[in-house]
Coordinates of C-alpha atoms and ligand atoms in Angstrom, one line a residue:
M255 CA 244.3 61.8 131.8
L256 CA 245.8 64.1 134.2
A257 CA 243.7 65.4 137.6
Q258 CA 245.0 68.9 136.5
D259 CA 243.4 68.0 134.0
A260 CA 240.5 67.3 134.9
L261 CA 237.2 69.8 135.1
T262 CA 235.5 70.9 138.4
I263 CA 232.1 71.8 139.3
R264 CA 233.3 75.0 138.7
D265 CA 233.7 74.7 134.8
L266 CA 230.4 73.5 134.3
P267 CA 228.4 75.9 132.6
G268 CA 224.5 75.3 134.0
P269 CA 221.2 77.6 134.0
P270 CA 221.0 81.0 136.6
S271 CA 220.2 80.9 139.4
L272 CA 218.1 82.3 142.6
P273 CA 219.2 83.4 145.3
V274 CA 218.5 81.1 148.2
F275 CA 216.5 78.4 146.3
G276 CA 219.0 78.1 143.5
N277 CA 217.5 76.0 140.9
K278 CA 215.1 74.0 142.8
L279 CA 212.0 76.4 141.8
A280 CA 212.9 75.8 138.2
L281 CA 213.5 72.1 139.4
A282 CA 209.9 71.6 140.6
G283 CA 208.3 73.8 138.4
A284 CA 205.7 73.3 135.8
G285 CA 207.3 70.8 133.9
G286 CA 208.2 69.0 136.5
P287 CA 212.1 67.8 137.0
N288 CA 212.1 65.6 134.1
R289 CA 211.3 67.9 131.5
A290 CA 213.4 70.5 133.2
L291 CA 216.6 68.5 133.4
Q292 CA 216.5 67.1 129.9
K293 CA 216.0 70.3 128.8
W294 CA 219.2 71.7 130.5
N295 CA 221.2 69.0 129.0
D296 CA 219.7 70.2 125.7
R297 CA 221.1 73.5 126.0
Y298 CA 224.2 73.0 128.5
G299 CA 225.5 69.9 127.4
S300 CA 225.7 66.0 128.5
T301 CA 227.3 67.3 132.2
Y302 CA 226.3 70.4 133.5
R303 CA 225.6 71.5 137.4
L304 CA 223.0 72.9 139.3
R305 CA 222.5 74.6 142.3
L306 CA 220.2 73.1 144.7
P307 CA 221.4 75.3 146.0
A308 CA 224.3 73.4 147.1
P309 CA 226.8 72.5 143.8
A310 CA 225.1 69.7 142.1
V311 CA 225.7 68.0 138.7
V312 CA 223.6 66.4 136.2
T313 CA 225.2 64.0 133.9
S314 CA 223.7 62.0 130.8
D315 CA 227.5 61.0 129.8
P316 CA 227.1 57.5 129.2
F317 CA 230.9 56.6 130.9
L318 CA 230.0 59.2 133.6
V319 CA 226.7 57.7 134.2
N320 CA 228.3 53.8 134.1
A321 CA 231.3 54.9 136.4
V322 CA 228.5 56.3 139.1
L323 CA 226.1 53.2 138.9
R324 CA 228.9 50.9 139.3
Q325 CA 231.1 52.9 142.2
R326 CA 228.4 51.6 144.7
P327 CA 228.5 51.1 147.8
E328 CA 231.8 52.2 148.3
T329 CA 232.0 55.7 146.2
F330 CA 228.1 56.4 145.9
R331 CA 224.8 56.6 148.0
R332 CA 221.5 57.5 147.2
S333 CA 220.8 60.9 147.4
P334 CA 220.4 62.1 151.3
R335 CA 217.3 64.1 150.6
V336 CA 216.0 60.8 148.6
T337 CA 216.6 58.4 151.7
S338 CA 215.3 60.9 154.0
T339 CA 212.3 61.0 152.2
L340 CA 211.0 57.9 152.3
R341 CA 212.7 57.3 155.7
E342 CA 210.4 59.5 157.5
L343 CA 207.0 58.0 155.7
G344 CA 208.2 54.5 157.2
V345 CA 209.4 52.7 153.7
H346 CA 213.0 52.3 154.7
G347 CA 214.6 49.1 152.8
V348 CA 216.5 47.5 150.6
F349 CA 216.3 51.0 148.1
T350 CA 217.3 53.5 150.8
A351 CA 219.7 50.9 152.9
E352 CA 223.5 51.8 152.3
D353 CA 226.5 49.7 153.0
D354 CA 226.2 46.7 155.4
E355 CA 222.7 46.9 155.9
W356 CA 222.1 47.2 151.7
Q357 CA 224.2 44.1 151.4
R358 CA 222.0 42.4 154.0
L359 CA 218.6 43.3 152.4
R360 CA 220.0 43.3 149.0
A361 CA 220.4 39.1 149.4
I362 CA 216.9 39.1 150.7
A363 CA 215.0 41.2 148.0
T364 CA 217.2 39.2 145.2
R365 CA 216.6 35.9 146.0
S366 CA 212.4 36.5 146.5
L367 CA 212.9 37.7 143.0
N368 CA 214.9 35.0 141.3
A369 CA 213.6 32.8 139.1
A370 CA 212.2 29.4 141.6
H371 CA 209.9 32.6 143.1
L372 CA 208.9 34.2 140.1
S373 CA 207.3 30.8 138.9
A374 CA 205.6 30.5 142.5
Y375 CA 204.1 33.7 141.9
F376 CA 202.6 32.9 138.8
G377 CA 199.1 32.1 140.3
T378 CA 198.8 35.8 142.1
L379 CA 199.4 36.9 138.4
T380 CA 197.1 35.1 136.9
R381 CA 194.4 36.0 139.3
C382 CA 194.8 39.6 139.5
A383 CA 194.6 39.5 135.5
E384 CA 192.2 37.9 135.0
R385 CA 189.9 40.3 137.4
L386 CA 191.0 42.6 135.2
R387 CA 190.3 41.4 131.9
R388 CA 186.5 40.8 133.6
K389 CA 186.1 44.5 134.5
W390 CA 187.4 45.8 131.0
H391 CA 184.8 43.4 129.3
A392 CA 182.0 45.0 131.7
A393 CA 183.5 48.3 130.4
A394 CA 183.6 47.5 126.9
A395 CA 179.5 46.4 126.8
A396 CA 178.9 49.5 128.8
G397 CA 181.1 51.8 126.1
D398 CA 183.1 53.4 129.1
R399 CA 186.4 55.7 129.3
I400 CA 188.9 53.6 130.6
D401 CA 191.6 55.5 132.8
V402 CA 194.7 53.3 132.2
L403 CA 196.8 54.6 134.3
D404 CA 194.7 54.0 136.8
E405 CA 193.6 50.4 136.3
M406 CA 197.2 49.5 135.1
M407 CA 198.2 50.8 138.9
R408 CA 195.0 48.5 140.2
Y409 CA 196.9 45.7 138.5
T410 CA 199.8 46.8 140.0
L411 CA 199.4 47.5 143.0
D412 CA 197.3 44.0 143.5
V413 CA 199.8 41.9 142.2
T414 CA 202.8 43.9 144.2
V415 CA 200.7 43.9 147.5
G416 CA 199.9 40.0 147.1
L417 CA 203.6 39.6 146.5
A418 CA 205.2 41.6 148.6
A419 CA 202.9 40.6 151.9
G420 CA 200.5 38.0 150.4
V421 CA 197.3 39.9 150.9
D422 CA 195.1 39.7 148.1
L423 CA 193.4 43.6 148.1
N424 CA 191.7 43.4 145.2
A425 CA 192.1 47.5 144.2
V426 CA 191.0 46.3 140.7
E427 CA 186.7 45.4 141.6
N428 CA 187.3 47.4 144.8
H429 CA 186.4 51.3 144.4
G430 CA 185.9 51.9 147.9
A431 CA 187.2 54.1 150.7
G432 CA 189.4 51.3 152.3
L433 CA 193.3 50.6 151.9
S434 CA 193.3 50.2 148.1
Q435 CA 192.0 54.0 148.0
R436 CA 194.4 55.0 150.4
L437 CA 197.5 53.3 149.6
P438 CA 198.3 54.8 146.1
E439 CA 198.1 58.0 148.4
L440 CA 201.4 57.0 149.6
F441 CA 203.0 57.3 146.4
P442 CA 202.1 61.0 144.9
E443 CA 203.4 61.7 148.2
I444 CA 206.6 61.1 148.0
G445 CA 206.8 62.9 144.9
R446 CA 204.9 65.6 146.8
R447 CA 207.6 65.8 149.5
L448 CA 210.8 64.8 147.3
Y449 CA 210.8 68.7 145.2
A450 CA 209.0 70.4 147.6
P451 CA 211.2 73.9 148.3
I452 CA 210.8 73.8 152.3
P453 CA 209.2 70.6 154.4
Y454 CA 205.9 72.2 154.6
W455 CA 204.2 69.3 155.9
R456 CA 206.4 69.0 159.3
F457 CA 204.4 72.7 159.7
V458 CA 200.8 72.5 158.3
P459 CA 198.4 69.5 159.6
S460 CA 196.5 68.5 157.0
A461 CA 193.9 65.7 156.1
R462 CA 196.1 64.5 154.0
R463 CA 198.8 63.6 156.8
R464 CA 196.3 62.0 159.1
R465 CA 194.8 59.8 156.8
L466 CA 198.3 58.9 155.9
T467 CA 199.3 57.9 159.1
R468 CA 195.8 56.4 159.5
T469 CA 197.1 54.3 155.9
M470 CA 200.5 53.8 157.3
D471 CA 199.3 52.5 161.2
E472 CA 196.6 50.3 159.2
L473 CA 199.3 48.5 157.0
S474 CA 201.7 47.9 159.8
G475 CA 199.2 45.9 161.0
I476 CA 198.6 43.7 158.6
I477 CA 201.9 43.5 157.8
G478 CA 202.9 41.7 161.2
R479 CA 199.9 39.9 161.7
H480 CA 200.6 38.5 157.7
F481 CA 204.8 38.2 159.3
E482 CA 203.1 35.4 161.8
Q483 CA 201.5 33.5 159.1
A484 CA 204.4 33.3 156.5
K485 CA 206.5 32.7 159.6
A486 CA 204.1 29.3 160.3
R487 CA 204.0 28.6 156.9
V488 CA 207.7 28.6 155.9
A489 CA 208.5 26.7 159.3
G490 CA 206.0 24.0 158.4
G491 CA 208.9 23.3 155.1
A492 CA 206.4 25.2 152.3
A493 CA 208.5 26.7 150.0
P494 CA 208.2 30.9 150.3
S495 CA 205.5 32.3 148.1
N496 CA 206.1 35.7 148.7
F497 CA 208.3 38.5 149.7
L498 CA 207.1 38.2 153.8
E499 CA 207.7 34.6 153.2
A500 CA 211.1 34.7 152.1
L501 CA 211.6 37.1 154.8
A502 CA 211.0 34.7 156.9
V503 CA 213.9 32.4 156.3
P504 CA 216.7 34.5 157.6
A505 CA 220.3 33.8 156.2
D506 CA 222.2 31.7 158.0
G507 CA 223.3 33.4 160.7
E508 CA 220.9 36.6 160.2
P509 CA 218.8 38.3 163.0
E510 CA 215.1 38.1 162.6
L511 CA 214.2 41.8 161.1
T512 CA 212.4 44.3 163.6
H513 CA 208.8 45.2 163.6
T514 CA 210.1 48.8 161.8
E515 CA 212.2 46.6 159.6
L516 CA 209.6 44.2 158.2
V517 CA 207.2 47.0 157.6
G518 CA 210.2 48.9 155.8
N519 CA 210.6 46.3 153.6
V520 CA 207.6 45.4 152.7
L521 CA 206.7 49.1 151.8
T522 CA 210.2 49.4 149.8
M523 CA 208.8 46.4 147.3
L524 CA 205.7 47.5 147.1
L525 CA 207.1 51.4 146.2
A526 CA 209.5 49.6 144.0
G527 CA 207.7 47.8 142.0
E528 CA 203.8 49.2 141.9
D529 CA 204.1 52.8 140.0
T530 CA 207.3 52.2 138.2
T531 CA 205.0 48.6 136.7
S532 CA 202.0 50.9 136.2
A533 CA 203.5 53.7 134.4
T534 CA 205.4 51.3 131.9
A535 CA 202.3 49.3 131.4
A536 CA 199.9 52.3 130.6
W537 CA 202.8 53.7 128.3
T538 CA 203.1 50.6 126.5
L539 CA 198.8 50.6 125.8
H540 CA 199.1 54.1 125.1
Y541 CA 201.9 53.1 121.9
L542 CA 200.1 50.1 121.2
A543 CA 196.5 52.2 120.9
N544 CA 197.7 54.6 118.6
D545 CA 199.0 51.8 116.2
P546 CA 195.9 49.4 115.5
Q547 CA 198.2 47.7 113.7
M548 CA 200.8 46.6 116.1
L549 CA 198.0 46.1 118.4
H550 CA 196.6 43.1 115.9
R551 CA 200.5 41.6 115.5
V552 CA 200.1 41.6 119.4
R553 CA 196.8 39.3 119.0
A554 CA 197.2 37.1 116.8
E555 CA 200.6 36.0 118.6
A556 CA 198.5 35.6 122.0
D557 CA 195.8 33.8 119.7
N558 CA 198.4 31.3 118.3
V559 CA 200.5 31.3 122.1
L560 CA 197.2 30.9 124.7
G561 CA 195.4 28.8 122.5
D562 CA 191.7 28.4 124.6
R563 CA 193.5 30.6 127.3
Y564 CA 192.6 33.7 128.7
V565 CA 195.7 34.5 130.5
V566 CA 199.4 33.6 130.8
D567 CA 199.8 30.8 133.5
S568 CA 203.3 30.1 133.3
P569 CA 207.2 31.5 132.6
A570 CA 207.5 28.9 129.8
T571 CA 204.1 30.4 127.9
L572 CA 205.3 33.9 128.7
R573 CA 208.8 32.8 126.7
N574 CA 206.7 32.8 123.2
L575 CA 204.8 36.1 123.9
E576 CA 208.0 37.7 122.0
L577 CA 206.1 40.6 120.4
A578 CA 204.0 41.4 123.6
G579 CA 207.1 41.7 125.0
A580 CA 208.6 43.7 122.4
A581 CA 206.1 46.0 122.8
V582 CA 206.4 46.4 126.3
R583 CA 210.8 47.3 126.4
E584 CA 209.8 49.7 123.3
A585 CA 207.7 51.9 125.7
I586 CA 210.4 51.4 128.1
R587 CA 213.2 52.8 125.9
M588 CA 210.5 55.7 124.9
R589 CA 209.1 56.2 128.4
P590 CA 211.6 55.1 131.2
V591 CA 209.8 55.6 133.7
A592 CA 213.2 55.8 136.2
P593 CA 215.1 58.4 133.9
Y594 CA 216.9 59.6 136.6
L595 CA 219.0 58.2 139.3
A596 CA 220.8 60.9 142.5
M597 CA 223.1 59.9 144.0
Q598 CA 225.7 61.7 146.3
A599 CA 229.5 61.8 146.3
K600 CA 230.7 59.7 150.0
H601 CA 234.3 60.9 149.3
D602 CA 236.0 63.3 146.7
V603 CA 236.8 61.2 143.3
L604 CA 237.9 61.5 139.9
L605 CA 236.1 60.2 137.4
A606 CA 237.2 59.0 133.2
G607 CA 234.1 61.2 131.1
R608 CA 233.7 60.5 127.3
D609 CA 235.2 63.9 126.7
N610 CA 237.2 65.2 129.8
S611 CA 237.1 63.6 133.3
L612 CA 235.0 65.2 136.3
V613 CA 236.5 65.9 139.7
I614 CA 233.0 65.4 141.8
D615 CA 234.3 66.8 145.6
A616 CA 232.5 64.6 148.7
G617 CA 228.6 65.3 149.3
T618 CA 228.4 66.7 145.8
I619 CA 225.1 65.1 144.2
V620 CA 225.0 63.6 140.7
F621 CA 222.3 63.4 138.6
T622 CA 222.3 60.2 136.0
L623 CA 220.1 61.1 133.3
I624 CA 219.7 58.1 131.5
S625 CA 216.3 59.7 129.6
R626 CA 218.9 60.9 127.1
G627 CA 221.9 58.8 125.3
A628 CA 221.4 55.1 124.4
H629 CA 217.4 55.6 124.8
H630 CA 218.0 57.8 121.1
D631 CA 220.9 56.5 120.3
E632 CA 220.3 56.4 116.5
A633 CA 223.1 54.0 115.1
R634 CA 221.3 51.6 117.7
F635 CA 217.5 52.6 117.8
P636 CA 217.0 53.8 113.9
E637 CA 214.1 56.3 113.8
P638 CA 214.3 56.6 117.9
D639 CA 211.1 58.9 118.1
R640 CA 209.3 55.9 116.5
F641 CA 207.3 53.0 118.1
R642 CA 208.7 49.6 116.3
P643 CA 208.4 47.5 118.8
E644 CA 210.4 44.9 115.7
R645 CA 213.5 46.4 116.7
W646 CA 213.4 43.8 119.8
L647 CA 213.1 40.9 118.2
G648 CA 215.7 38.1 117.8
A649 CA 218.8 39.1 117.8
G650 CA 217.5 42.9 119.6
P651 CA 219.2 46.3 118.9
A652 CA 223.6 46.2 118.8
A653 CA 224.3 44.6 122.4
D654 CA 224.8 47.2 125.7
S655 CA 228.0 49.0 125.6
V656 CA 229.9 51.2 127.7
T657 CA 229.6 54.2 125.4
A658 CA 225.6 53.5 125.2
P659 CA 224.5 51.9 127.8
F660 CA 220.9 51.3 128.2
L661 CA 219.9 51.7 131.8
P662 CA 215.7 51.6 132.4
F663 CA 216.5 49.6 134.9
G664 CA 219.3 51.3 136.4
G665 CA 223.4 49.7 136.7
G666 CA 225.9 48.4 138.8
P667 CA 225.6 46.7 142.1
R668 CA 222.1 47.9 142.5
F669 CA 220.6 47.7 139.4
C670 CA 216.9 47.0 139.9
P671 CA 216.3 43.3 141.5
G672 CA 212.6 43.1 140.1
R673 CA 213.1 43.8 136.6
N674 CA 212.1 40.2 135.5
L675 CA 209.1 40.4 137.5
A676 CA 208.0 43.5 136.0
L677 CA 208.7 42.8 132.7
V678 CA 206.4 39.6 133.1
E679 CA 203.8 41.7 134.9
T680 CA 203.3 44.0 132.1
T681 CA 204.1 42.0 128.9
L682 CA 201.0 39.5 130.9
V683 CA 198.7 42.4 130.6
T684 CA 199.8 43.6 127.3
S685 CA 199.2 40.6 125.9
M686 CA 195.8 39.4 127.5
L687 CA 194.2 43.2 126.6
C688 CA 195.3 43.7 123.1
R689 CA 194.1 40.3 122.8
D690 CA 190.6 41.1 124.0
F691 CA 190.1 44.4 122.6
D692 CA 190.3 47.0 120.0
L693 CA 191.5 50.0 121.9
E694 CA 190.6 53.5 121.0
P695 CA 192.7 56.5 122.6
D696 CA 190.0 58.7 124.3
T697 CA 191.6 62.3 124.2
G698 CA 188.3 64.1 125.3
A699 CA 189.9 65.2 129.3
G700 CA 193.1 66.6 127.1
P701 CA 196.2 65.5 125.2
V702 CA 198.4 62.6 127.0
G703 CA 201.4 64.3 129.0
E704 CA 203.6 63.4 132.1
R705 CA 204.1 63.9 135.5
T706 CA 207.0 63.3 137.7
A707 CA 205.9 61.9 141.0
F708 CA 208.8 58.8 142.9
S709 CA 208.7 58.4 138.9
V710 CA 207.4 59.3 135.3
F711 CA 203.7 59.1 134.3
P712 CA 201.1 59.7 132.4
T713 CA 198.7 62.1 132.5
N714 CA 195.1 62.1 130.7
L715 CA 196.2 58.5 129.0
H716 CA 192.2 57.1 128.7
V717 CA 191.3 55.1 126.1
R718 CA 187.9 52.9 125.3
A719 CA 188.2 49.2 124.5
R720 CA 185.5 47.8 122.3
L721 CA 185.3 43.7 121.2
P722 CA 187.1 43.1 118.1
E723 CA 184.4 41.7 115.5
P724 CA 183.6 38.9 114.4
V725 CA 183.7 37.7 118.6
R726 CA 185.2 34.8 118.9
P727 CA 184.1 32.7 122.6
H728 CA 186.9 32.7 124.2
R729 CA 186.6 36.2 124.5
L730 CA 183.0 36.2 126.1
Ligands
LIG570 C1 209.0 48.9 134.6 C2 209.2 48.6 135.9 C3 210.1 49.2 137.0 C4 211.5 50.0 136.7 C5 211.7 50.4 135.2 C6 212.4 49.8 137.8 C7 213.2 50.7 137.5 C8 214.6 51.0 139.3 C9 216.0 51.4 138.8 C10 215.8 52.8 137.3 C11 216.0 51.4 140.1 C12 217.2 52.2 140.5 C13 218.5 51.1 140.3 C14 220.1 51.6 140.8 O1 220.1 52.6 141.6 O2 221.2 51.5 139.4 C15 215.4 50.3 140.9 C16 215.5 50.0 142.3 C17 214.9 49.0 142.6 N1 213.4 48.5 142.0 FE1 212.8 48.9 140.6 N2 211.5 49.0 138.8 C18 211.0 48.1 138.0 C19 209.8 47.4 138.8 C20 210.6 46.9 140.1 C21 209.6 46.0 141.0 C22 208.7 45.0 140.1 C23 210.3 45.8 141.6 C24 209.9 44.5 142.8 C25 208.9 44.2 143.5 C26 211.3 46.7 142.0 C27 212.1 46.5 143.0 C28 213.2 47.5 143.3 C29 213.8 47.5 144.3 C30 213.6 46.2 145.3 C31 215.3 48.5 144.0 C32 216.4 49.2 145.2 C33 217.5 48.4 144.6 C34 218.4 48.6 144.9 O3 218.8 49.3 146.0 O4 219.6 47.5 146.1 N3 211.4 47.2 140.6 N4 214.8 49.8 140.1

């Protein structure tokens, strides 16, 4: 298509906007940005414009989504709003970096999350999972209601802090006022700041802000101390067993990271790896609690694969938990926790869409809306609104394609480097909990909903865990 036939942002439909704020208030409003973007997608079509108040484009057109994600880092960067919010909080690492800095940090992140390192990380995974298992047994015995998201956050926090910084936080068992309590406050703060119409936190001192500063100072000290130990360990010839140790081995000719860079990169791993993975595990357990037959099948598979072990202890065993892995993939399809990504065009660009080409001016923000499109593609996922893990078994759904890319982990060169770790963590915990417990949804506090912070997570997700009958000795 010739450039003169291409649409510009002025040709696109979009919701009415207010003076000064544009669509900002509606985006931050009741249902949250994810709901708002989807609702407008259904009303205005796969590509529409917003005012924030600067003009922005939202697209679920698979060709445009692919083009934007793939043309990084040359043509698109992450939205400055996202990067400046994170940087202001001290969370500057591979997620927020661009150009040469990104290339360097990306290489370290990819290396530290590769298959060899994942095997070395298994000890941490198993230790954290076993603690969670013990805790759920106590809750089952007491008949307590379990807050699934809170439990999954504690589990993934322990895993991610263990892997990112080599620190055993034990948030699963530790409910005091320490770091394990305060660290999770960082993630919602990012969400609040991202969608706030004005930067109120710069003008209004608050107890929350003081707590956050204390948390960041404490983390900075811990990371510094552990980095010294990490350096000593790898200098002694040990293979890196966590992200800090991987950071302690600079690539040839690379200068060592400064303390600020170090803290920013560890926090990036925490942020990118914790919230997303806990929400995914929680959604998976939600669907299985509502589908007891499937839960029993996941249990039978675990019985078969694990024998008298409680928890998966190696990547090879994990690969045999096909149905548990399929349940996780299906939950990711139905509830992608990063349903849109915000990018900014670095220069004017013409992109070929499915129906039209689109001219994007330099500086324009483009939201790639991945929760519409492939995730609900009837041809590939018949009955898309039903939780059917079996569709992922064997050869699985038809292969990915440019017309319907399935992108829960993003795409192109900035594709999520933690994908495999996330799938390992969630499959391991899903299989372990379904093996030991019948899960009964508990909606006493209200129906299950969703909220958007840095990622989209479930609200009011509670269950009661019961020991299945007859109780077999290995479960006690
Ligand atoms: C189910 C869990 C997860 C989901 C759904 C998820 C999803 C995503 C998405 C959508 C992106 C943006 C990709 C893009 O811009 O194209 C991303 C980036 C990233 N993720 Fe994940 N992620 C998950 C878990 C993890 C874990 C466990 C880690 C590591 C501990 C991790 C580390 C990262 C990093 C470092 C980036 C930035 C990559 C870059 O900018 O080059 N993620 N993730």
